[in-house]
XYZ file of C-alpha atoms in Angstrom:
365
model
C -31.120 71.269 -122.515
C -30.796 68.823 -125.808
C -31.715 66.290 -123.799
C -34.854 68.047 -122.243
C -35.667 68.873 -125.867
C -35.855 65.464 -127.019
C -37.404 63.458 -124.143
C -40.097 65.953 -123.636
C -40.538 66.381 -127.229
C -40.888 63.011 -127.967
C -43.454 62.689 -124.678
C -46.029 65.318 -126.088
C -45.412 64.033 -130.010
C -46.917 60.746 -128.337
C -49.448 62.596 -126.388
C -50.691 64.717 -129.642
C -50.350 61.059 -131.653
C -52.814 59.578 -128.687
C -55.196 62.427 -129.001
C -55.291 62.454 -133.122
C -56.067 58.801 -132.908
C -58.928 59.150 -130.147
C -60.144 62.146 -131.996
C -60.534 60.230 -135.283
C -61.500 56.944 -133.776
C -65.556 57.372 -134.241
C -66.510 53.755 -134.905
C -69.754 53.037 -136.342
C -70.431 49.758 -134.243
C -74.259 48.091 -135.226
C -75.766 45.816 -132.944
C -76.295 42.208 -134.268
C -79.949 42.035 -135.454
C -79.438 38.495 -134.927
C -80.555 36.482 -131.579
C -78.378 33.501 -131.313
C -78.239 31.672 -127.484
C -75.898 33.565 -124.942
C -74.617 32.398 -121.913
C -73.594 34.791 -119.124
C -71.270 33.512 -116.640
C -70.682 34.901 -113.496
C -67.872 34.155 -111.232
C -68.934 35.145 -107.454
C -67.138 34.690 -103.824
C -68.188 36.395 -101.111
C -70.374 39.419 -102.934
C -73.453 39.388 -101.139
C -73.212 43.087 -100.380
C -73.154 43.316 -104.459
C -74.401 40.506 -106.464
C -78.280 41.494 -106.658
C -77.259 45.001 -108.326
C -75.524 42.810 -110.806
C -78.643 40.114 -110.815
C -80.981 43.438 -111.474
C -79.237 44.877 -114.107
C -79.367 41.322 -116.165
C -82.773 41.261 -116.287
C -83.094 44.843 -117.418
C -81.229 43.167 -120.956
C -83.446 43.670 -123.964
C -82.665 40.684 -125.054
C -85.239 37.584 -125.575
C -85.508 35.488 -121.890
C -85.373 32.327 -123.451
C -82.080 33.004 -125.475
C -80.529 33.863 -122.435
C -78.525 31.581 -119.746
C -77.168 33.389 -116.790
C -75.100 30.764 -114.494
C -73.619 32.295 -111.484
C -71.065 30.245 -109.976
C -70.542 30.458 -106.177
C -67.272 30.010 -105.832
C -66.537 28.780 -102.020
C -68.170 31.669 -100.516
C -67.722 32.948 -96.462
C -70.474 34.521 -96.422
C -74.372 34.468 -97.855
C -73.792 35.125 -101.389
C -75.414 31.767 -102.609
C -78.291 32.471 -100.303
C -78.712 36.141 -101.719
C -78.757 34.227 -105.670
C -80.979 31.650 -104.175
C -83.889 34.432 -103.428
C -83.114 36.143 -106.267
C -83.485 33.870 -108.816
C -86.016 31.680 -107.437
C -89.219 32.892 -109.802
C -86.873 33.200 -113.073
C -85.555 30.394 -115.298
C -83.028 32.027 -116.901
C -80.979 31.840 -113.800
C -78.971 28.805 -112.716
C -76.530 28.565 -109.410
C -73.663 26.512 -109.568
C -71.832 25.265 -106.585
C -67.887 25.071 -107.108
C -66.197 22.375 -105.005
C -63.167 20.857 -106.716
C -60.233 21.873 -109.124
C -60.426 21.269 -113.056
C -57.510 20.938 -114.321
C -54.885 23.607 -113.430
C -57.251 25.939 -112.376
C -57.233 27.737 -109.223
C -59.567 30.481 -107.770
C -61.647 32.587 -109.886
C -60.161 30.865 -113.291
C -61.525 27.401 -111.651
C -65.046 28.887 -111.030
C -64.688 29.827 -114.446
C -63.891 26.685 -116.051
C -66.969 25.500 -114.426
C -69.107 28.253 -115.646
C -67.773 27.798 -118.917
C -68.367 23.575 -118.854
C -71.841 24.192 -118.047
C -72.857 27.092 -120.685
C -74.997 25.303 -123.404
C -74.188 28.718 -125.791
C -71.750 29.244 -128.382
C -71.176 32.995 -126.865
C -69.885 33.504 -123.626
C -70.592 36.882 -121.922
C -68.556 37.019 -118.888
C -68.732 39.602 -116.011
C -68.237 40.004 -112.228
C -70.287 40.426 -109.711
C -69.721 43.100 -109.035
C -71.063 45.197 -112.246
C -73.797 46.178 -113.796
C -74.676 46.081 -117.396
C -76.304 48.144 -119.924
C -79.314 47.022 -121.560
C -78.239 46.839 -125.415
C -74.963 45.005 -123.744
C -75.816 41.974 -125.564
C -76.348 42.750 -129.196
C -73.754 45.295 -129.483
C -70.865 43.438 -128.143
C -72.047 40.185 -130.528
C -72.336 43.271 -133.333
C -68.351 43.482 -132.770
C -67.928 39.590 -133.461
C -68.498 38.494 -136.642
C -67.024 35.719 -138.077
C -63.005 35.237 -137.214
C -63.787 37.264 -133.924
C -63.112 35.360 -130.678
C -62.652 37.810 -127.716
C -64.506 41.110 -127.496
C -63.947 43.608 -124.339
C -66.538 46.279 -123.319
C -65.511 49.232 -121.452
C -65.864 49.686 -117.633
C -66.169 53.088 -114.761
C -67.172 53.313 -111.785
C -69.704 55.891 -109.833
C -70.945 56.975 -106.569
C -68.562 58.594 -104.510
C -65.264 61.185 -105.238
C -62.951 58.263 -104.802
C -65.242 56.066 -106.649
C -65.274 58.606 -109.892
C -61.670 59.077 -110.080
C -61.096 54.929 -109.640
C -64.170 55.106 -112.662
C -61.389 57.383 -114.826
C -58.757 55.412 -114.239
C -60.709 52.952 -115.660
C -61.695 54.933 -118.763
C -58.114 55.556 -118.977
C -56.385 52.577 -119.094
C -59.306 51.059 -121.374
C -59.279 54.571 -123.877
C -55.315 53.872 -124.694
C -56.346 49.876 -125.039
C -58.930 50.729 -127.539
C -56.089 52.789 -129.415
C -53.926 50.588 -129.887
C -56.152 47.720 -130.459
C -57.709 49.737 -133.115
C -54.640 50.188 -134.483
C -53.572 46.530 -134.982
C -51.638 45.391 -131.401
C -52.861 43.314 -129.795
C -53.086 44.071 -125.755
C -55.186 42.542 -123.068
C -59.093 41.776 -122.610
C -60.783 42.772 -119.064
C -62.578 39.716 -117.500
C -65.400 41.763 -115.645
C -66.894 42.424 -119.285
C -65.941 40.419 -122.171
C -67.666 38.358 -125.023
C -65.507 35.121 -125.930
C -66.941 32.496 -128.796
C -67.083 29.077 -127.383
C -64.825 28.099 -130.774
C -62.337 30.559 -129.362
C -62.356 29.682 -125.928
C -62.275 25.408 -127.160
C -58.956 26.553 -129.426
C -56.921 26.749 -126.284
C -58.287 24.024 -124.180
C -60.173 26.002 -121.645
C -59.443 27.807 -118.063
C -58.365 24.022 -117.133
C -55.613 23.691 -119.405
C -54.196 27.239 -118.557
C -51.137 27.660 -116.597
C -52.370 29.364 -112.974
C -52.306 33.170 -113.131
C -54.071 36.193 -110.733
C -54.725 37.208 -114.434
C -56.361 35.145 -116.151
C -58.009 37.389 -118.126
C -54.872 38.564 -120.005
C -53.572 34.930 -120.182
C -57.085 34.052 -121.999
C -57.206 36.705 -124.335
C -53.155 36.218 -125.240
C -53.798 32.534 -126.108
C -56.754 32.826 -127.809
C -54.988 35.773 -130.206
C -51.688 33.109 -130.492
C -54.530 30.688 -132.439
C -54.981 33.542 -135.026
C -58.596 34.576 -133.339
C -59.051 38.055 -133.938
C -59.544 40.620 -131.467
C -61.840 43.971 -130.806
C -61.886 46.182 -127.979
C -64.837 48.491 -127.523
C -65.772 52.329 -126.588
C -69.368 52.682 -126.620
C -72.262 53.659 -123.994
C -74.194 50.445 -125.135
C -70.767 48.157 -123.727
C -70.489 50.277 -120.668
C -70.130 48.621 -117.568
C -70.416 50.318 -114.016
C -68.160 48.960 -111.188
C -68.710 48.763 -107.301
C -65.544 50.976 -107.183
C -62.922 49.478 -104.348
C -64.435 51.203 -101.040
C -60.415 52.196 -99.631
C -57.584 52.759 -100.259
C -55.704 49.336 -98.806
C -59.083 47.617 -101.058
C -57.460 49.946 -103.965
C -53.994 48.760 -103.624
C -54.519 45.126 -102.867
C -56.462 45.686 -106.966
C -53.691 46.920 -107.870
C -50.962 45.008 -106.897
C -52.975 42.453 -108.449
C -53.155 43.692 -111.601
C -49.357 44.452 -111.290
C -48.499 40.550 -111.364
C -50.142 40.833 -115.139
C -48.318 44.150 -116.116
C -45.472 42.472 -116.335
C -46.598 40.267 -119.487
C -48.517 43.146 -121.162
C -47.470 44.192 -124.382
C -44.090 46.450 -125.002
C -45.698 48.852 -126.995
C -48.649 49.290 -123.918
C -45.295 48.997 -121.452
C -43.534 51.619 -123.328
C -46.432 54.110 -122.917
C -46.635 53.364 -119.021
C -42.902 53.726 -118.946
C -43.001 56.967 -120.551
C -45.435 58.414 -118.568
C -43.495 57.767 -115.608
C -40.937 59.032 -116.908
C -42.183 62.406 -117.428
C -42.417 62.835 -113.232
C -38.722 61.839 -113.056
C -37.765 64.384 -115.687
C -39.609 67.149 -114.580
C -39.276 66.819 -111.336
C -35.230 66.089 -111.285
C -33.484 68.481 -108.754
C -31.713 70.884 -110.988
C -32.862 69.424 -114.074
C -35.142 72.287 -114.992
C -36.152 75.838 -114.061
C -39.491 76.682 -112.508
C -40.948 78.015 -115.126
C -40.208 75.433 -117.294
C -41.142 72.854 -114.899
C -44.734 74.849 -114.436
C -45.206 75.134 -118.483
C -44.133 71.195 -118.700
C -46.537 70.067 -116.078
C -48.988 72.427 -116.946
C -49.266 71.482 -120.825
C -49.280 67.760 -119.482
C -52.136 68.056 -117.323
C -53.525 70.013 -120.222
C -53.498 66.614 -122.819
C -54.496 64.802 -120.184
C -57.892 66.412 -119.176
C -58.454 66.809 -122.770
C -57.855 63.151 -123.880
C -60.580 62.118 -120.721
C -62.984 64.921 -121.772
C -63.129 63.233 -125.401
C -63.106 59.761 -123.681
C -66.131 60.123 -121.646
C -68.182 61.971 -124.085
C -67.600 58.932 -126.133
C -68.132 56.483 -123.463
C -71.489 58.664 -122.736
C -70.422 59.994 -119.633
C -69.835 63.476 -118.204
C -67.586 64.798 -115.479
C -66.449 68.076 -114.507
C -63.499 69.975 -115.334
C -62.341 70.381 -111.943
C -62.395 66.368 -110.997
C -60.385 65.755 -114.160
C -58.263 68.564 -112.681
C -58.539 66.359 -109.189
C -57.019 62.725 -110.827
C -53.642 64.643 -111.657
C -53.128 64.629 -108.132
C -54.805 61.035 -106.783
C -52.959 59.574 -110.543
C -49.534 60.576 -108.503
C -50.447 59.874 -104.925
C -51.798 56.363 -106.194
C -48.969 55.742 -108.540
C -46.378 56.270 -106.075
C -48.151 54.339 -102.985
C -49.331 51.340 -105.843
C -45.304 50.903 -106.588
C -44.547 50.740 -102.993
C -47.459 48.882 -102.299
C -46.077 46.471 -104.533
C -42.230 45.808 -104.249
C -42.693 45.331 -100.615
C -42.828 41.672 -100.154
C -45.889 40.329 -99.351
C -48.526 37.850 -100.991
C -51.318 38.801 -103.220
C -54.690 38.937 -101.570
C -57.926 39.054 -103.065
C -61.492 37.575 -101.868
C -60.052 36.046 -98.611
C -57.273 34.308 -100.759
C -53.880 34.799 -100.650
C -51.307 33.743 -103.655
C -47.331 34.574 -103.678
C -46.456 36.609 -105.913
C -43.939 33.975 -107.869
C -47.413 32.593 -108.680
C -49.078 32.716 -111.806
């Protein structure tokens, strides 16, 4: 019972620590009044199904046209991607195709793409996404409003929409990003997301570019931790004006084959980031240990659990502008441990990573 007393009293000291901090963390963020050149890079292999909702929404920026540059790279595409860009952009200037055909550097896959993108931007600001998303229309001058001078990586916040499965993949994402935002606000230092992120072209030149980087499935995390190791600072954002919708994966193999992806960079995140994770699983193992606890302890546990955790999304949506209802927050307890479990399987089995038609071990990177 001592020991049940201080694990689990520990676990919801965090938990009521987590929900202080979100509670309190109402920042004022003002959109740059300023209209410097941006470049928007885009990154693309086989999207067709995808890219013109992305193509659509960049237009919709209220941002001047001709301080805008919006490269799309088509990065060795199977199917009619380039062709979809191609029609698309055809009537507006702003727009340029790129046609990735050979390795710079070290870089492999998306970073390569990247690295081209990134040679051909003519901006000192570049605003990277996927193709997969669609942007807001203030997404512009807020997230160069959170990069002043010293700044070099910025990260705007992303969900997902559409169907039940695409909502609950949309809170995971507010999740994961929420407790980022935390703990970046609070001085450490943990990741950037790559499918909506602001890096200065200083910044990005400090660390030799996507070419110089050692190969990684997450190259994302491996940019924004070099770029932080040259003494660039950092800011990770909350905000309806930053928030970026997501084709949401459309199964559950699509889901896992994410996931085990973003697994491979888990493993260099942060301790303190790690140590929340950890803890969290933790909890399952404790209260669900055979003989461990009694029913109605287990029941009060779980339930006061489920409790902070509907409560910390509740706050996290309303502040991301978003709404959902009580009973689907209810609903991601149950796919959080069904996915959990099947993600961790998913993952020690051996296998390669796959993603886009590619396939990379898992030693890689």
């Amino acid at each position: 019972m001592l020991v049940a007393f201080i694990f689990f009293g520990f676990f919801f000291s965090v938990c009521a620590l987590m929900l202080w901090w979100l509670v309190r963390a109402k920042p004022v963020i003002v959109a740059s009044s300023d209209c410097p050149r941006v470049s928007i890079l885009v990154a693309a292999r086989n999207e067709e199904a995808v890219i013109e909702r992305c193509l659509a929404s960049l237009t919709q920026l209220r941002y001047p046209t001709d301080k805008l540059e919006i490269l799309i790279a088509d990065d060795a595409s199977t199917d009619n991607t380039a062709g979809v860009v191609r029609r698309f952009i055809a009537d507006k200037p702003q727009f340029r195709l790129l046609t990735v055909r050979h390795r710079l550097g070290t870089a492999r896959g998306k970073s390569n793409a990247l690295a081209h993108l990134c040679r051909a931007a003519t901006a000192d600001y570049f605003f990277i996404t996927d193709a997969d998303m669609a942007l807001p229309p203030d997404w512009i001058q807020t997230m160069l409003g959170a990069a002043p001078e010293g700044v070099g990586v910025v990260t705007g916040v992303t969900t997902c929409n559409t169907t039940l499965f695409g909502r609950l993949q949309g809170l995971d994402w507010l999740f994961g990003l929420s407790v980022i935002r935390l703990l970046t606000d609070h001085g450490l230092p943990v990741t950037a997301v790559g499918n909506n992120m602001l890096v200065t072209r200083a910044a990005y030149e400090s660390i030799g570019g996507y070419e110089a980087m050692a190969f990684t499935v997450t190259e994302d995390l491996q940019l924004f931790s070099l770029i932080v190791a040259q003494g660039w600072d950092y800011r990770n954002l909350l905000d309806p004006r930053v928030l970026g919708v997501s084709v949401p994966q459309p199964t559950v193999r699509c889901l896992l084959q994410q996931r085990k992806r973003w697994m491979k960079g888990a493993v260099r995140l942060p301790w303190q980031l790690s140590a929340l994770f950890g803890l969290y699983a933790l909890f399952y193992v404790a209260v669900f240990w055979p003989g461990f606890l009694s029913i109605g302890s287990i029941a009060v546990l779980f339930g006061a659990k489920v409790l902070c955790q509907m409560v910390f999304l509740k706050i996290t949506l309303r502040q991301a502008g978003r709404r959902e209802s009580w009973a689907v927050l209810l609903g991601y307890e149950l796919y959080l441990c069904l996915m959990s479990g099947a993600v961790l399987v998913y993952t020690v089995v051996p296998g390669p990573i796959q993603w886009k038609e590619r396939r990379y071990r898992w030693a890689e990177g």
